[in-house]
Amino acid sequence: CSSDLQHFRFMLDSRGTNVLSERVAKELGLASQGQATGMGLGSGHVAQAFTTVKHISLGHQLSFDNQTFAVQPMLDADGAIGGLELFNGYVASIDYAARKVILIRSAAFHPDPTAIRLPLHDVHQLPAVWASVGGIGGWFVLDTGSNDLMDLLAPFSREHNLYRLFHAEQGEGKIYGYDGVIQDLVAHNQPFELGPIHAQLPEFTLGSDTKGMNGMEGVAGFIGSGVLKHLVITFDDSDQVVYLKPSRN
């Protein structure tokens, strides 16, 4: 992203909205206004304000004007480009192995007939697909903003008694979300199914805290880039479907 020829590194978060770090907002001299609370997979909330970025360019061909960004403290990135805004009007294809994102106008998109086609379900305005872990099915959000394999949420884990079923145990050390400590347990070696894709998850987390996004109802969990990096993922929000192909890497 650039503003007045200044370049920054932004995360692409398929489940998120546009976010700018407080540090970058200050560096660019952007005035913030309003007040709200944001939440993630941590155990608390974080204060956030909002600002308008007059012009943002992605790569050399795509640009947007007058975009609203939430301003929050961020430690590991200059900001985040949210799929909820970016994918509007576009089909977004994410190829981890090739290290590229391709955006195509929805009207010009022609799907690959060899790709796996799965329906997208809107859960709390998040892109979710039906999947299962350990034979237990539910709606899982595709989360390009997470580095984990999978994070199961507390309500889903409690409903299906997954802590006992998966022999979950306390992980080593503490995990921190931007809004607090994540009180997660860890489980190992469970089968995972996503459409016709079958895999074995060596390790994944089960949320135990009902605060923040960990406490969302109707969501089984988040499938992170630990799984998604093995795929080429194409989000077609206009038709509410996602296309998956195995990565070449």
PDB file of C-alpha atoms in Angstrom:
ATOM      1  CA  CYS A   1       0.000   0.000   0.000  1.00  0.00           C
ATOM      2  CA  SER A   2       1.265   3.503  -0.677  1.00  0.00           C
ATOM      3  CA  SER A   3       0.451   7.056   0.195  1.00  0.00           C
ATOM      4  CA  ASP A   4       2.608   9.896  -1.208  1.00  0.00           C
ATOM      5  CA  LEU A   5       5.038   7.217  -2.461  1.00  0.00           C
ATOM      6  CA  GLN A   6       5.355   5.728   1.011  1.00  0.00           C
ATOM      7  CA  HIS A   7       5.283   1.938   1.071  1.00  0.00           C
ATOM      8  CA  PHE A   8       4.020  -0.320   3.836  1.00  0.00           C
ATOM      9  CA  ARG A   9       3.461  -4.009   4.471  1.00  0.00           C
ATOM     10  CA  PHE A  10      -0.160  -4.983   5.033  1.00  0.00           C
ATOM     11  CA  MET A  11      -1.705  -8.342   5.891  1.00  0.00           C
ATOM     12  CA  LEU A  12      -4.515  -9.681   3.712  1.00  0.00           C
ATOM     13  CA  ASP A  13      -7.227 -10.762   6.130  1.00  0.00           C
ATOM     14  CA  SER A  14     -10.099 -12.587   4.430  1.00  0.00           C
ATOM     15  CA  ARG A  15     -12.243 -12.352   7.560  1.00  0.00           C
ATOM     16  CA  GLY A  16     -11.396  -8.761   8.477  1.00  0.00           C
ATOM     17  CA  THR A  17     -11.896  -5.115   7.672  1.00  0.00           C
ATOM     18  CA  ASN A  18      -9.335  -2.437   6.834  1.00  0.00           C
ATOM     19  CA  VAL A  19      -6.987  -1.699   9.742  1.00  0.00           C
ATOM     20  CA  LEU A  20      -4.145   0.798  10.086  1.00  0.00           C
ATOM     21  CA  SER A  21      -1.619   0.666  12.895  1.00  0.00           C
ATOM     22  CA  GLU A  22      -1.471   3.640  15.241  1.00  0.00           C
ATOM     23  CA  ARG A  23       2.197   4.064  14.345  1.00  0.00           C
ATOM     24  CA  VAL A  24       1.530   4.388  10.600  1.00  0.00           C
ATOM     25  CA  ALA A  25      -1.466   6.679  11.114  1.00  0.00           C
ATOM     26  CA  LYS A  26       0.761   8.988  13.154  1.00  0.00           C
ATOM     27  CA  GLU A  27       3.564   8.770  10.590  1.00  0.00           C
ATOM     28  CA  LEU A  28       1.170   9.789   7.794  1.00  0.00           C
ATOM     29  CA  GLY A  29      -0.387  12.556   9.871  1.00  0.00           C
ATOM     30  CA  LEU A  30      -3.868  11.063   9.588  1.00  0.00           C
ATOM     31  CA  ALA A  31      -6.456  12.396  12.003  1.00  0.00           C
ATOM     32  CA  SER A  32      -8.506   9.755  13.833  1.00  0.00           C
ATOM     33  CA  GLN A  33     -12.007  10.219  15.121  1.00  0.00           C
ATOM     34  CA  GLY A  34     -14.749   8.260  16.794  1.00  0.00           C
ATOM     35  CA  GLN A  35     -14.329   5.487  19.308  1.00  0.00           C
ATOM     36  CA  ALA A  36     -15.255   1.828  19.272  1.00  0.00           C
ATOM     37  CA  THR A  37     -14.018  -1.498  20.575  1.00  0.00           C
ATOM     38  CA  GLY A  38     -12.505  -4.210  18.433  1.00  0.00           C
ATOM     39  CA  MET A  39     -12.092  -7.850  19.265  1.00  0.00           C
ATOM     40  CA  GLY A  40     -10.069 -10.753  18.000  1.00  0.00           C
ATOM     41  CA  LEU A  41      -9.242 -14.190  19.367  1.00  0.00           C
ATOM     42  CA  GLY A  42      -7.943 -12.713  22.604  1.00  0.00           C
ATOM     43  CA  SER A  43      -9.721 -12.489  25.924  1.00  0.00           C
ATOM     44  CA  GLY A  44     -10.491  -8.785  25.880  1.00  0.00           C
ATOM     45  CA  HIS A  45     -11.221  -5.816  23.672  1.00  0.00           C
ATOM     46  CA  VAL A  46      -9.078  -3.086  22.172  1.00  0.00           C
ATOM     47  CA  ALA A  47     -10.004   0.570  21.699  1.00  0.00           C
ATOM     48  CA  GLN A  48     -10.015   1.772  18.116  1.00  0.00           C
ATOM     49  CA  ALA A  49     -10.734   4.970  16.223  1.00  0.00           C
ATOM     50  CA  PHE A  50     -11.269   5.550  12.503  1.00  0.00           C
ATOM     51  CA  THR A  51      -9.551   7.484   9.763  1.00  0.00           C
ATOM     52  CA  THR A  52      -9.909   8.008   6.019  1.00  0.00           C
ATOM     53  CA  VAL A  53      -7.061   7.182   3.647  1.00  0.00           C
ATOM     54  CA  LYS A  54      -7.465   9.352   0.560  1.00  0.00           C
ATOM     55  CA  HIS A  55      -5.644   6.985  -1.779  1.00  0.00           C
ATOM     56  CA  ILE A  56      -4.286   3.463  -1.483  1.00  0.00           C
ATOM     57  CA  SER A  57      -2.574   1.428  -4.211  1.00  0.00           C
ATOM     58  CA  LEU A  58      -2.131  -2.343  -4.201  1.00  0.00           C
ATOM     59  CA  GLY A  59       0.666  -3.433  -6.467  1.00  0.00           C
ATOM     60  CA  HIS A  60       0.876  -1.354  -9.643  1.00  0.00           C
ATOM     61  CA  GLN A  61      -2.589  -1.774 -11.094  1.00  0.00           C
ATOM     62  CA  LEU A  62      -5.228  -1.511  -8.389  1.00  0.00           C
ATOM     63  CA  SER A  63      -6.098   1.555  -6.360  1.00  0.00           C
ATOM     64  CA  PHE A  64      -8.903   2.806  -4.123  1.00  0.00           C
ATOM     65  CA  ASP A  65      -9.865   6.279  -2.960  1.00  0.00           C
ATOM     66  CA  ASN A  66     -11.309   7.492   0.337  1.00  0.00           C
ATOM     67  CA  GLN A  67     -11.104   4.199   2.229  1.00  0.00           C
ATOM     68  CA  THR A  68     -12.120   3.986   5.893  1.00  0.00           C
ATOM     69  CA  PHE A  69      -9.591   2.291   8.192  1.00  0.00           C
ATOM     70  CA  ALA A  70      -9.885   1.352  11.835  1.00  0.00           C
ATOM     71  CA  VAL A  71      -6.834   2.610  13.744  1.00  0.00           C
ATOM     72  CA  GLN A  72      -5.517   0.103  16.291  1.00  0.00           C
ATOM     73  CA  PRO A  73      -2.257  -0.850  17.975  1.00  0.00           C
ATOM     74  CA  MET A  74      -0.521  -3.485  15.835  1.00  0.00           C
ATOM     75  CA  LEU A  75       2.828  -5.135  16.500  1.00  0.00           C
ATOM     76  CA  ASP A  76       3.480  -7.383  13.516  1.00  0.00           C
ATOM     77  CA  ALA A  77       2.282  -5.356  10.514  1.00  0.00           C
ATOM     78  CA  ASP A  78       1.665  -1.822   9.297  1.00  0.00           C
ATOM     79  CA  GLY A  79      -1.984  -2.649   8.812  1.00  0.00           C
ATOM     80  CA  ALA A  80      -4.433  -5.084   7.265  1.00  0.00           C
ATOM     81  CA  ILE A  81      -6.453  -5.061   4.075  1.00  0.00           C
ATOM     82  CA  GLY A  82      -9.783  -6.667   4.856  1.00  0.00           C
ATOM     83  CA  GLY A  83     -11.457  -9.073   2.503  1.00  0.00           C
ATOM     84  CA  LEU A  84     -14.849  -7.662   3.470  1.00  0.00           C
ATOM     85  CA  GLU A  85     -13.886  -4.497   1.555  1.00  0.00           C
ATOM     86  CA  LEU A  86     -11.314  -5.749  -0.954  1.00  0.00           C
ATOM     87  CA  PHE A  87     -13.366  -8.623  -2.333  1.00  0.00           C
ATOM     88  CA  ASN A  88     -16.384  -6.391  -3.009  1.00  0.00           C
ATOM     89  CA  GLY A  89     -16.881  -6.457  -6.778  1.00  0.00           C
ATOM     90  CA  TYR A  90     -13.859  -8.702  -7.341  1.00  0.00           C
ATOM     91  CA  VAL A  91     -12.970 -12.367  -7.397  1.00  0.00           C
ATOM     92  CA  ALA A  92      -9.821 -12.791  -5.307  1.00  0.00           C
ATOM     93  CA  SER A  93      -7.431 -15.674  -5.948  1.00  0.00           C
ATOM     94  CA  ILE A  94      -4.703 -16.274  -3.348  1.00  0.00           C
ATOM     95  CA  ASP A  95      -1.757 -18.455  -4.353  1.00  0.00           C
ATOM     96  CA  TYR A  96       0.561 -18.911  -1.372  1.00  0.00           C
ATOM     97  CA  ALA A  97       3.168 -20.944  -3.271  1.00  0.00           C
ATOM     98  CA  ALA A  98       3.464 -18.326  -6.039  1.00  0.00           C
ATOM     99  CA  ARG A  99       3.307 -15.521  -3.435  1.00  0.00           C
ATOM    100  CA  LYS A 100       0.674 -13.581  -5.325  1.00  0.00           C
ATOM    101  CA  VAL A 101      -2.921 -12.369  -5.151  1.00  0.00           C
ATOM    102  CA  ILE A 102      -4.937 -11.974  -8.344  1.00  0.00           C
ATOM    103  CA  LEU A 103      -8.053  -9.788  -8.406  1.00  0.00           C
ATOM    104  CA  ILE A 104     -10.513 -10.160 -11.286  1.00  0.00           C
ATOM    105  CA  ARG A 105     -13.679  -8.168 -11.866  1.00  0.00           C
ATOM    106  CA  SER A 106     -16.591 -10.463 -11.039  1.00  0.00           C
ATOM    107  CA  ALA A 107     -18.185 -10.025 -14.481  1.00  0.00           C
ATOM    108  CA  ALA A 108     -14.948 -11.136 -16.199  1.00  0.00           C
ATOM    109  CA  PHE A 109     -14.287 -14.192 -14.049  1.00  0.00           C
ATOM    110  CA  HIS A 110     -14.364 -17.710 -15.512  1.00  0.00           C
ATOM    111  CA  PRO A 111     -13.776 -20.459 -12.934  1.00  0.00           C
ATOM    112  CA  ASP A 112     -11.270 -23.232 -13.462  1.00  0.00           C
ATOM    113  CA  PRO A 113     -13.376 -26.327 -14.235  1.00  0.00           C
ATOM    114  CA  THR A 114     -10.829 -28.539 -12.443  1.00  0.00           C
ATOM    115  CA  ALA A 115     -11.084 -26.628  -9.148  1.00  0.00           C
ATOM    116  CA  ILE A 116     -13.113 -27.830  -6.167  1.00  0.00           C
ATOM    117  CA  ARG A 117     -16.232 -25.659  -5.821  1.00  0.00           C
ATOM    118  CA  LEU A 118     -17.644 -25.176  -2.320  1.00  0.00           C
ATOM    119  CA  PRO A 119     -20.514 -22.953  -1.201  1.00  0.00           C
ATOM    120  CA  LEU A 120     -19.646 -20.012   1.039  1.00  0.00           C
ATOM    121  CA  HIS A 121     -21.852 -19.359   4.039  1.00  0.00           C
ATOM    122  CA  ASP A 122     -22.049 -15.900   5.593  1.00  0.00           C
ATOM    123  CA  VAL A 123     -21.586 -16.282   9.357  1.00  0.00           C
ATOM    124  CA  HIS A 124     -21.388 -12.950  11.176  1.00  0.00           C
ATOM    125  CA  GLN A 125     -20.300 -11.447   7.803  1.00  0.00           C
ATOM    126  CA  LEU A 126     -17.393 -13.901   7.655  1.00  0.00           C
ATOM    127  CA  PRO A 127     -16.667 -16.314   4.745  1.00  0.00           C
ATOM    128  CA  ALA A 128     -17.310 -19.840   6.047  1.00  0.00           C
ATOM    129  CA  VAL A 129     -17.298 -23.306   4.498  1.00  0.00           C
ATOM    130  CA  TRP A 130     -18.583 -26.600   5.838  1.00  0.00           C
ATOM    131  CA  ALA A 131     -15.745 -28.788   7.093  1.00  0.00           C
ATOM    132  CA  SER A 132     -15.101 -31.324   9.814  1.00  0.00           C
ATOM    133  CA  VAL A 133     -12.362 -32.209  12.287  1.00  0.00           C
ATOM    134  CA  GLY A 134     -12.357 -35.551  14.059  1.00  0.00           C
ATOM    135  CA  GLY A 135     -15.610 -36.350  12.264  1.00  0.00           C
ATOM    136  CA  ILE A 136     -17.420 -33.343  13.817  1.00  0.00           C
ATOM    137  CA  GLY A 137     -18.773 -30.944  11.201  1.00  0.00           C
ATOM    138  CA  GLY A 138     -19.486 -27.225  11.315  1.00  0.00           C
ATOM    139  CA  TRP A 139     -19.029 -23.879   9.589  1.00  0.00           C
ATOM    140  CA  PHE A 140     -15.362 -22.901   9.485  1.00  0.00           C
ATOM    141  CA  VAL A 141     -14.159 -19.424   8.562  1.00  0.00           C
ATOM    142  CA  LEU A 142     -11.353 -19.231   5.981  1.00  0.00           C
ATOM    143  CA  ASP A 143      -8.898 -16.942   7.737  1.00  0.00           C
ATOM    144  CA  THR A 144      -5.899 -15.749   5.716  1.00  0.00           C
ATOM    145  CA  GLY A 145      -4.957 -13.488   8.632  1.00  0.00           C
ATOM    146  CA  SER A 146      -4.091 -16.445  10.895  1.00  0.00           C
ATOM    147  CA  ASN A 147      -0.834 -18.423  10.812  1.00  0.00           C
ATOM    148  CA  ASP A 148      -2.348 -21.413  12.614  1.00  0.00           C
ATOM    149  CA  LEU A 149      -3.613 -24.647  11.113  1.00  0.00           C
ATOM    150  CA  MET A 150      -6.973 -24.394  12.856  1.00  0.00           C
ATOM    151  CA  ASP A 151      -8.544 -22.731  15.877  1.00  0.00           C
ATOM    152  CA  LEU A 152     -11.761 -24.239  17.223  1.00  0.00           C
ATOM    153  CA  LEU A 153     -13.995 -21.834  19.127  1.00  0.00           C
ATOM    154  CA  ALA A 154     -15.161 -22.364  22.686  1.00  0.00           C
ATOM    155  CA  PRO A 155     -18.952 -22.732  22.119  1.00  0.00           C
ATOM    156  CA  PHE A 156     -18.410 -25.359  19.398  1.00  0.00           C
ATOM    157  CA  SER A 157     -15.805 -27.191  21.486  1.00  0.00           C
ATOM    158  CA  ARG A 158     -18.088 -27.263  24.515  1.00  0.00           C
ATOM    159  CA  GLU A 159     -21.188 -28.282  22.561  1.00  0.00           C
ATOM    160  CA  HIS A 160     -19.414 -31.379  21.221  1.00  0.00           C
ATOM    161  CA  ASN A 161     -17.285 -32.046  24.300  1.00  0.00           C
ATOM    162  CA  LEU A 162     -14.160 -31.780  22.157  1.00  0.00           C
ATOM    163  CA  TYR A 163     -11.798 -31.061  25.053  1.00  0.00           C
ATOM    164  CA  ARG A 164     -12.315 -34.606  26.297  1.00  0.00           C
ATOM    165  CA  LEU A 165     -12.847 -36.216  22.881  1.00  0.00           C
ATOM    166  CA  PHE A 166      -9.599 -34.802  21.480  1.00  0.00           C
ATOM    167  CA  HIS A 167      -7.639 -35.132  24.750  1.00  0.00           C
ATOM    168  CA  ALA A 168      -6.876 -31.422  24.712  1.00  0.00           C
ATOM    169  CA  GLU A 169      -4.125 -30.176  26.992  1.00  0.00           C
ATOM    170  CA  GLN A 170      -2.537 -26.912  27.998  1.00  0.00           C
ATOM    171  CA  GLY A 171      -0.008 -25.751  25.423  1.00  0.00           C
ATOM    172  CA  GLU A 172       3.483 -24.566  26.248  1.00  0.00           C
ATOM    173  CA  GLY A 173       3.630 -20.856  27.026  1.00  0.00           C
ATOM    174  CA  LYS A 174       0.948 -18.221  26.476  1.00  0.00           C
ATOM    175  CA  ILE A 175      -0.559 -17.090  23.198  1.00  0.00           C
ATOM    176  CA  TYR A 176      -1.328 -13.400  22.791  1.00  0.00           C
ATOM    177  CA  GLY A 177      -3.962 -11.854  20.577  1.00  0.00           C
ATOM    178  CA  TYR A 178      -3.948  -8.133  19.961  1.00  0.00           C
ATOM    179  CA  ASP A 179      -6.784  -7.853  22.465  1.00  0.00           C
ATOM    180  CA  GLY A 180      -5.396 -10.024  25.251  1.00  0.00           C
ATOM    181  CA  VAL A 181      -4.178 -13.461  26.236  1.00  0.00           C
ATOM    182  CA  ILE A 182      -5.681 -16.364  24.308  1.00  0.00           C
ATOM    183  CA  GLN A 183      -6.588 -19.135  26.734  1.00  0.00           C
ATOM    184  CA  ASP A 184      -6.348 -22.019  24.287  1.00  0.00           C
ATOM    185  CA  LEU A 185      -5.808 -25.739  24.698  1.00  0.00           C
ATOM    186  CA  VAL A 186      -3.960 -27.883  22.178  1.00  0.00           C
ATOM    187  CA  ALA A 187      -4.997 -31.162  20.521  1.00  0.00           C
ATOM    188  CA  HIS A 188      -3.149 -33.416  18.101  1.00  0.00           C
ATOM    189  CA  ASN A 189      -3.563 -35.845  15.211  1.00  0.00           C
ATOM    190  CA  GLN A 190      -7.181 -35.563  14.104  1.00  0.00           C
ATOM    191  CA  PRO A 191      -8.608 -36.132  10.605  1.00  0.00           C
ATOM    192  CA  PHE A 192      -9.740 -33.044   8.721  1.00  0.00           C
ATOM    193  CA  GLU A 193     -12.172 -32.925   5.792  1.00  0.00           C
ATOM    194  CA  LEU A 194     -12.924 -29.970   3.538  1.00  0.00           C
ATOM    195  CA  GLY A 195     -15.106 -31.114   0.661  1.00  0.00           C
ATOM    196  CA  PRO A 196     -13.140 -33.924  -1.036  1.00  0.00           C
ATOM    197  CA  ILE A 197      -9.901 -32.818   0.659  1.00  0.00           C
ATOM    198  CA  HIS A 198      -8.770 -35.180   3.435  1.00  0.00           C
ATOM    199  CA  ALA A 199      -5.801 -34.480   5.699  1.00  0.00           C
ATOM    200  CA  GLN A 200      -4.455 -35.144   9.172  1.00  0.00           C
ATOM    201  CA  LEU A 201      -3.983 -32.174  11.486  1.00  0.00           C
ATOM    202  CA  PRO A 202      -0.816 -32.672  13.558  1.00  0.00           C
ATOM    203  CA  GLU A 203      -1.787 -29.890  15.984  1.00  0.00           C
ATOM    204  CA  PHE A 204      -4.593 -27.372  16.443  1.00  0.00           C
ATOM    205  CA  THR A 205      -6.086 -25.263  19.203  1.00  0.00           C
ATOM    206  CA  LEU A 206      -9.386 -25.295  21.075  1.00  0.00           C
ATOM    207  CA  GLY A 207     -10.514 -22.036  22.596  1.00  0.00           C
ATOM    208  CA  SER A 208     -11.615 -22.122  26.215  1.00  0.00           C
ATOM    209  CA  ASP A 209     -12.385 -18.417  26.684  1.00  0.00           C
ATOM    210  CA  THR A 210     -15.878 -17.214  25.737  1.00  0.00           C
ATOM    211  CA  LYS A 211     -14.801 -13.577  25.384  1.00  0.00           C
ATOM    212  CA  GLY A 212     -13.880 -11.961  22.093  1.00  0.00           C
ATOM    213  CA  MET A 213     -14.243 -13.872  18.841  1.00  0.00           C
ATOM    214  CA  ASN A 214     -13.522 -17.123  20.681  1.00  0.00           C
ATOM    215  CA  GLY A 215     -17.052 -16.931  22.045  1.00  0.00           C
ATOM    216  CA  MET A 216     -18.913 -16.541  18.749  1.00  0.00           C
ATOM    217  CA  GLU A 217     -21.906 -18.790  18.273  1.00  0.00           C
ATOM    218  CA  GLY A 218     -22.575 -20.487  14.957  1.00  0.00           C
ATOM    219  CA  VAL A 219     -18.891 -20.736  14.019  1.00  0.00           C
ATOM    220  CA  ALA A 220     -16.979 -23.978  14.534  1.00  0.00           C
ATOM    221  CA  GLY A 221     -13.579 -22.406  14.120  1.00  0.00           C
ATOM    222  CA  PHE A 222     -11.056 -20.681  11.875  1.00  0.00           C
ATOM    223  CA  ILE A 223      -9.014 -22.422   9.175  1.00  0.00           C
ATOM    224  CA  GLY A 224      -5.711 -20.562   9.039  1.00  0.00           C
ATOM    225  CA  SER A 225      -2.898 -20.217   6.536  1.00  0.00           C
ATOM    226  CA  GLY A 226      -1.209 -23.306   7.988  1.00  0.00           C
ATOM    227  CA  VAL A 227      -3.820 -25.237   5.974  1.00  0.00           C
ATOM    228  CA  LEU A 228      -4.605 -22.675   3.264  1.00  0.00           C
ATOM    229  CA  LYS A 229      -0.971 -22.329   2.148  1.00  0.00           C
ATOM    230  CA  HIS A 230      -1.257 -25.771   0.555  1.00  0.00           C
ATOM    231  CA  LEU A 231      -4.067 -24.513  -1.691  1.00  0.00           C
ATOM    232  CA  VAL A 232      -4.867 -21.905  -4.293  1.00  0.00           C
ATOM    233  CA  ILE A 233      -8.012 -20.247  -2.889  1.00  0.00           C
ATOM    234  CA  THR A 234     -10.377 -18.229  -5.065  1.00  0.00           C
ATOM    235  CA  PHE A 235     -13.138 -16.265  -3.331  1.00  0.00           C
ATOM    236  CA  ASP A 236     -16.145 -15.463  -5.541  1.00  0.00           C
ATOM    237  CA  ASP A 237     -18.356 -13.456  -3.205  1.00  0.00           C
ATOM    238  CA  SER A 238     -20.813 -12.527  -5.954  1.00  0.00           C
ATOM    239  CA  ASP A 239     -21.815 -16.185  -6.336  1.00  0.00           C
ATOM    240  CA  GLN A 240     -21.077 -17.045  -2.696  1.00  0.00           C
ATOM    241  CA  VAL A 241     -18.645 -19.820  -3.560  1.00  0.00           C
ATOM    242  CA  VAL A 242     -14.957 -20.568  -3.076  1.00  0.00           C
ATOM    243  CA  TYR A 243     -12.755 -22.559  -5.458  1.00  0.00           C
ATOM    244  CA  LEU A 244      -9.865 -24.672  -4.164  1.00  0.00           C
ATOM    245  CA  LYS A 245      -6.951 -26.245  -5.997  1.00  0.00           C
ATOM    246  CA  PRO A 246      -3.878 -27.983  -4.567  1.00  0.00           C
ATOM    247  CA  SER A 247      -0.836 -25.726  -4.575  1.00  0.00           C
ATOM    248  CA  ARG A 248       2.015 -26.550  -6.955  1.00  0.00           C
ATOM    249  CA  ASN A 249       4.486 -26.236  -4.095  1.00  0.00           C
TER     250      ASN A 249
END
